[in-house]
């Protein structure tokens, strides 16, 4: 069982309300549940890319379609760091050629 919290959004406020988790798309009718059983972590929900053994992917689906066994969510800051390292490596290679 996961320990991630749901990101509940109440869209009907009567009879306890109807709630929707923005992370896992779970729906609940009645009072907001207190359970911390969301299968989606904040990192997965906020990922701008996914890193697999063969490289970087736009979506988790793209990674799975490319037969990746394990992928890691990448935040915007991490993506910027990866891109910066890649550019620095390419610049070093170009300088060695010149």
JSON list of C-alpha atoms in Angstrom, two decimals:
[
{"chain": "A", "resi": 1, "resn": "UNK", "atom": "CA", "xyz": [0.00, 0.00, 0.00]},
{"chain": "A", "resi": 2, "resn": "UNK", "atom": "CA", "xyz": [1.32, 3.45, -0.89]},
{"chain": "A", "resi": 3, "resn": "UNK", "atom": "CA", "xyz": [1.55, 6.39, 1.47]},
{"chain": "A", "resi": 4, "resn": "UNK", "atom": "CA", "xyz": [0.86, 9.09, -1.10]},
{"chain": "A", "resi": 5, "resn": "UNK", "atom": "CA", "xyz": [-1.87, 11.62, -0.40]},
{"chain": "A", "resi": 6, "resn": "UNK", "atom": "CA", "xyz": [-4.68, 12.21, -2.86]},
{"chain": "A", "resi": 7, "resn": "UNK", "atom": "CA", "xyz": [-5.08, 15.65, -4.41]},
{"chain": "A", "resi": 8, "resn": "UNK", "atom": "CA", "xyz": [-8.85, 15.96, -3.87]},
{"chain": "A", "resi": 9, "resn": "UNK", "atom": "CA", "xyz": [-10.84, 18.52, -5.80]},
{"chain": "A", "resi": 10, "resn": "UNK", "atom": "CA", "xyz": [-14.45, 19.02, -4.68]},
{"chain": "A", "resi": 11, "resn": "UNK", "atom": "CA", "xyz": [-16.76, 19.69, -7.60]},
{"chain": "A", "resi": 12, "resn": "UNK", "atom": "CA", "xyz": [-20.19, 19.24, -5.97]},
{"chain": "A", "resi": 13, "resn": "UNK", "atom": "CA", "xyz": [-20.60, 20.69, -2.50]},
{"chain": "A", "resi": 14, "resn": "UNK", "atom": "CA", "xyz": [-23.93, 19.16, -1.45]},
{"chain": "A", "resi": 15, "resn": "UNK", "atom": "CA", "xyz": [-24.51, 15.95, 0.58]},
{"chain": "A", "resi": 16, "resn": "UNK", "atom": "CA", "xyz": [-20.87, 15.76, 1.61]},
{"chain": "A", "resi": 17, "resn": "UNK", "atom": "CA", "xyz": [-19.66, 16.57, -1.88]},
{"chain": "A", "resi": 18, "resn": "UNK", "atom": "CA", "xyz": [-18.31, 14.75, -4.86]},
{"chain": "A", "resi": 19, "resn": "UNK", "atom": "CA", "xyz": [-14.54, 14.60, -4.96]},
{"chain": "A", "resi": 20, "resn": "UNK", "atom": "CA", "xyz": [-12.03, 13.85, -7.69]},
{"chain": "A", "resi": 21, "resn": "UNK", "atom": "CA", "xyz": [-8.33, 13.10, -7.19]},
{"chain": "A", "resi": 22, "resn": "UNK", "atom": "CA", "xyz": [-6.36, 15.11, -9.73]},
{"chain": "A", "resi": 23, "resn": "UNK", "atom": "CA", "xyz": [-3.47, 12.65, -9.54]},
{"chain": "A", "resi": 24, "resn": "UNK", "atom": "CA", "xyz": [-5.10, 9.23, -9.99]},
{"chain": "A", "resi": 25, "resn": "UNK", "atom": "CA", "xyz": [-8.60, 10.17, -11.30]},
{"chain": "A", "resi": 26, "resn": "UNK", "atom": "CA", "xyz": [-10.33, 8.43, -8.39]},
{"chain": "A", "resi": 27, "resn": "UNK", "atom": "CA", "xyz": [-13.85, 9.68, -7.60]},
{"chain": "A", "resi": 28, "resn": "UNK", "atom": "CA", "xyz": [-15.52, 9.66, -4.19]},
{"chain": "A", "resi": 29, "resn": "UNK", "atom": "CA", "xyz": [-19.01, 10.69, -3.10]},
{"chain": "A", "resi": 30, "resn": "UNK", "atom": "CA", "xyz": [-19.52, 11.96, 0.46]},
{"chain": "A", "resi": 31, "resn": "UNK", "atom": "CA", "xyz": [-17.08, 13.47, 2.94]},
{"chain": "A", "resi": 32, "resn": "UNK", "atom": "CA", "xyz": [-13.47, 13.82, 1.80]},
{"chain": "A", "resi": 33, "resn": "UNK", "atom": "CA", "xyz": [-11.76, 10.54, 2.71]},
{"chain": "A", "resi": 34, "resn": "UNK", "atom": "CA", "xyz": [-8.77, 10.70, 5.05]},
{"chain": "A", "resi": 35, "resn": "UNK", "atom": "CA", "xyz": [-7.01, 7.67, 3.52]},
{"chain": "A", "resi": 36, "resn": "UNK", "atom": "CA", "xyz": [-3.51, 8.19, 2.15]},
{"chain": "A", "resi": 37, "resn": "UNK", "atom": "CA", "xyz": [-3.73, 5.52, -0.49]},
{"chain": "A", "resi": 38, "resn": "UNK", "atom": "CA", "xyz": [-3.16, 7.35, -3.76]},
{"chain": "A", "resi": 39, "resn": "UNK", "atom": "CA", "xyz": [-1.09, 5.18, -6.11]},
{"chain": "A", "resi": 40, "resn": "UNK", "atom": "CA", "xyz": [0.44, 8.26, -7.78]},
{"chain": "A", "resi": 41, "resn": "UNK", "atom": "CA", "xyz": [3.24, 10.19, -6.08]},
{"chain": "A", "resi": 42, "resn": "UNK", "atom": "CA", "xyz": [3.67, 13.95, -6.36]},
{"chain": "A", "resi": 43, "resn": "UNK", "atom": "CA", "xyz": [6.83, 13.36, -8.43]},
{"chain": "A", "resi": 44, "resn": "UNK", "atom": "CA", "xyz": [4.92, 11.21, -10.92]},
{"chain": "A", "resi": 45, "resn": "UNK", "atom": "CA", "xyz": [2.05, 13.67, -11.10]},
{"chain": "A", "resi": 46, "resn": "UNK", "atom": "CA", "xyz": [4.35, 16.67, -11.68]},
{"chain": "A", "resi": 47, "resn": "UNK", "atom": "CA", "xyz": [6.77, 14.92, -14.05]},
{"chain": "A", "resi": 48, "resn": "UNK", "atom": "CA", "xyz": [7.60, 16.79, -17.25]},
{"chain": "A", "resi": 49, "resn": "UNK", "atom": "CA", "xyz": [9.52, 13.81, -18.66]},
{"chain": "A", "resi": 50, "resn": "UNK", "atom": "CA", "xyz": [10.42, 10.20, -17.85]},
{"chain": "A", "resi": 51, "resn": "UNK", "atom": "CA", "xyz": [13.96, 8.81, -17.75]},
{"chain": "A", "resi": 52, "resn": "UNK", "atom": "CA", "xyz": [14.54, 5.22, -18.79]},
{"chain": "A", "resi": 53, "resn": "UNK", "atom": "CA", "xyz": [17.60, 3.13, -19.54]},
{"chain": "A", "resi": 54, "resn": "UNK", "atom": "CA", "xyz": [17.45, 4.04, -23.24]},
{"chain": "A", "resi": 55, "resn": "UNK", "atom": "CA", "xyz": [16.93, 7.76, -22.67]},
{"chain": "A", "resi": 56, "resn": "UNK", "atom": "CA", "xyz": [14.39, 10.47, -21.97]},
{"chain": "A", "resi": 57, "resn": "UNK", "atom": "CA", "xyz": [10.70, 10.20, -22.85]},
{"chain": "A", "resi": 58, "resn": "UNK", "atom": "CA", "xyz": [7.92, 12.76, -22.99]},
{"chain": "A", "resi": 59, "resn": "UNK", "atom": "CA", "xyz": [5.35, 10.49, -21.37]},
{"chain": "A", "resi": 60, "resn": "UNK", "atom": "CA", "xyz": [5.34, 7.29, -19.36]},
{"chain": "A", "resi": 61, "resn": "UNK", "atom": "CA", "xyz": [3.33, 5.72, -22.17]},
{"chain": "A", "resi": 62, "resn": "UNK", "atom": "CA", "xyz": [6.15, 6.46, -24.66]},
{"chain": "A", "resi": 63, "resn": "UNK", "atom": "CA", "xyz": [8.62, 4.75, -22.35]},
{"chain": "A", "resi": 64, "resn": "UNK", "atom": "CA", "xyz": [6.44, 1.67, -21.95]},
{"chain": "A", "resi": 65, "resn": "UNK", "atom": "CA", "xyz": [5.83, 1.56, -25.70]},
{"chain": "A", "resi": 66, "resn": "UNK", "atom": "CA", "xyz": [9.62, 1.47, -26.13]},
{"chain": "A", "resi": 67, "resn": "UNK", "atom": "CA", "xyz": [9.74, -1.58, -23.79]},
{"chain": "A", "resi": 68, "resn": "UNK", "atom": "CA", "xyz": [11.33, 0.25, -20.85]},
{"chain": "A", "resi": 69, "resn": "UNK", "atom": "CA", "xyz": [11.15, -1.86, -17.68]},
{"chain": "A", "resi": 70, "resn": "UNK", "atom": "CA", "xyz": [11.69, 0.95, -15.16]},
{"chain": "A", "resi": 71, "resn": "UNK", "atom": "CA", "xyz": [11.28, 4.69, -15.61]},
{"chain": "A", "resi": 72, "resn": "UNK", "atom": "CA", "xyz": [11.87, 7.57, -13.25]},
{"chain": "A", "resi": 73, "resn": "UNK", "atom": "CA", "xyz": [9.83, 10.78, -13.21]},
{"chain": "A", "resi": 74, "resn": "UNK", "atom": "CA", "xyz": [11.85, 13.89, -14.07]},
{"chain": "A", "resi": 75, "resn": "UNK", "atom": "CA", "xyz": [10.92, 17.34, -12.75]},
{"chain": "A", "resi": 76, "resn": "UNK", "atom": "CA", "xyz": [11.39, 20.55, -14.72]},
{"chain": "A", "resi": 77, "resn": "UNK", "atom": "CA", "xyz": [14.47, 21.44, -12.65]},
{"chain": "A", "resi": 78, "resn": "UNK", "atom": "CA", "xyz": [16.01, 17.98, -13.22]},
{"chain": "A", "resi": 79, "resn": "UNK", "atom": "CA", "xyz": [15.26, 18.22, -16.94]},
{"chain": "A", "resi": 80, "resn": "UNK", "atom": "CA", "xyz": [17.05, 21.58, -17.07]},
{"chain": "A", "resi": 81, "resn": "UNK", "atom": "CA", "xyz": [20.09, 20.06, -15.29]},
{"chain": "A", "resi": 82, "resn": "UNK", "atom": "CA", "xyz": [20.18, 17.10, -17.70]},
{"chain": "A", "resi": 83, "resn": "UNK", "atom": "CA", "xyz": [19.94, 19.44, -20.70]},
{"chain": "A", "resi": 84, "resn": "UNK", "atom": "CA", "xyz": [22.69, 21.68, -19.30]},
{"chain": "A", "resi": 85, "resn": "UNK", "atom": "CA", "xyz": [25.01, 18.70, -18.83]},
{"chain": "A", "resi": 86, "resn": "UNK", "atom": "CA", "xyz": [24.29, 17.54, -22.38]},
{"chain": "A", "resi": 87, "resn": "UNK", "atom": "CA", "xyz": [25.08, 20.96, -23.85]},
{"chain": "A", "resi": 88, "resn": "UNK", "atom": "CA", "xyz": [28.29, 21.21, -21.80]},
{"chain": "A", "resi": 89, "resn": "UNK", "atom": "CA", "xyz": [29.39, 17.78, -23.04]},
{"chain": "A", "resi": 90, "resn": "UNK", "atom": "CA", "xyz": [28.72, 18.74, -26.67]},
{"chain": "A", "resi": 91, "resn": "UNK", "atom": "CA", "xyz": [30.64, 22.00, -26.28]},
{"chain": "A", "resi": 92, "resn": "UNK", "atom": "CA", "xyz": [33.65, 20.14, -24.86]},
{"chain": "A", "resi": 93, "resn": "UNK", "atom": "CA", "xyz": [33.62, 17.75, -27.82]},
{"chain": "A", "resi": 94, "resn": "UNK", "atom": "CA", "xyz": [33.47, 20.66, -30.27]},
{"chain": "A", "resi": 95, "resn": "UNK", "atom": "CA", "xyz": [36.39, 22.42, -28.57]},
{"chain": "A", "resi": 96, "resn": "UNK", "atom": "CA", "xyz": [38.52, 19.27, -28.76]},
{"chain": "A", "resi": 97, "resn": "UNK", "atom": "CA", "xyz": [37.90, 19.04, -32.52]},
{"chain": "A", "resi": 98, "resn": "UNK", "atom": "CA", "xyz": [38.95, 22.64, -33.13]}
]
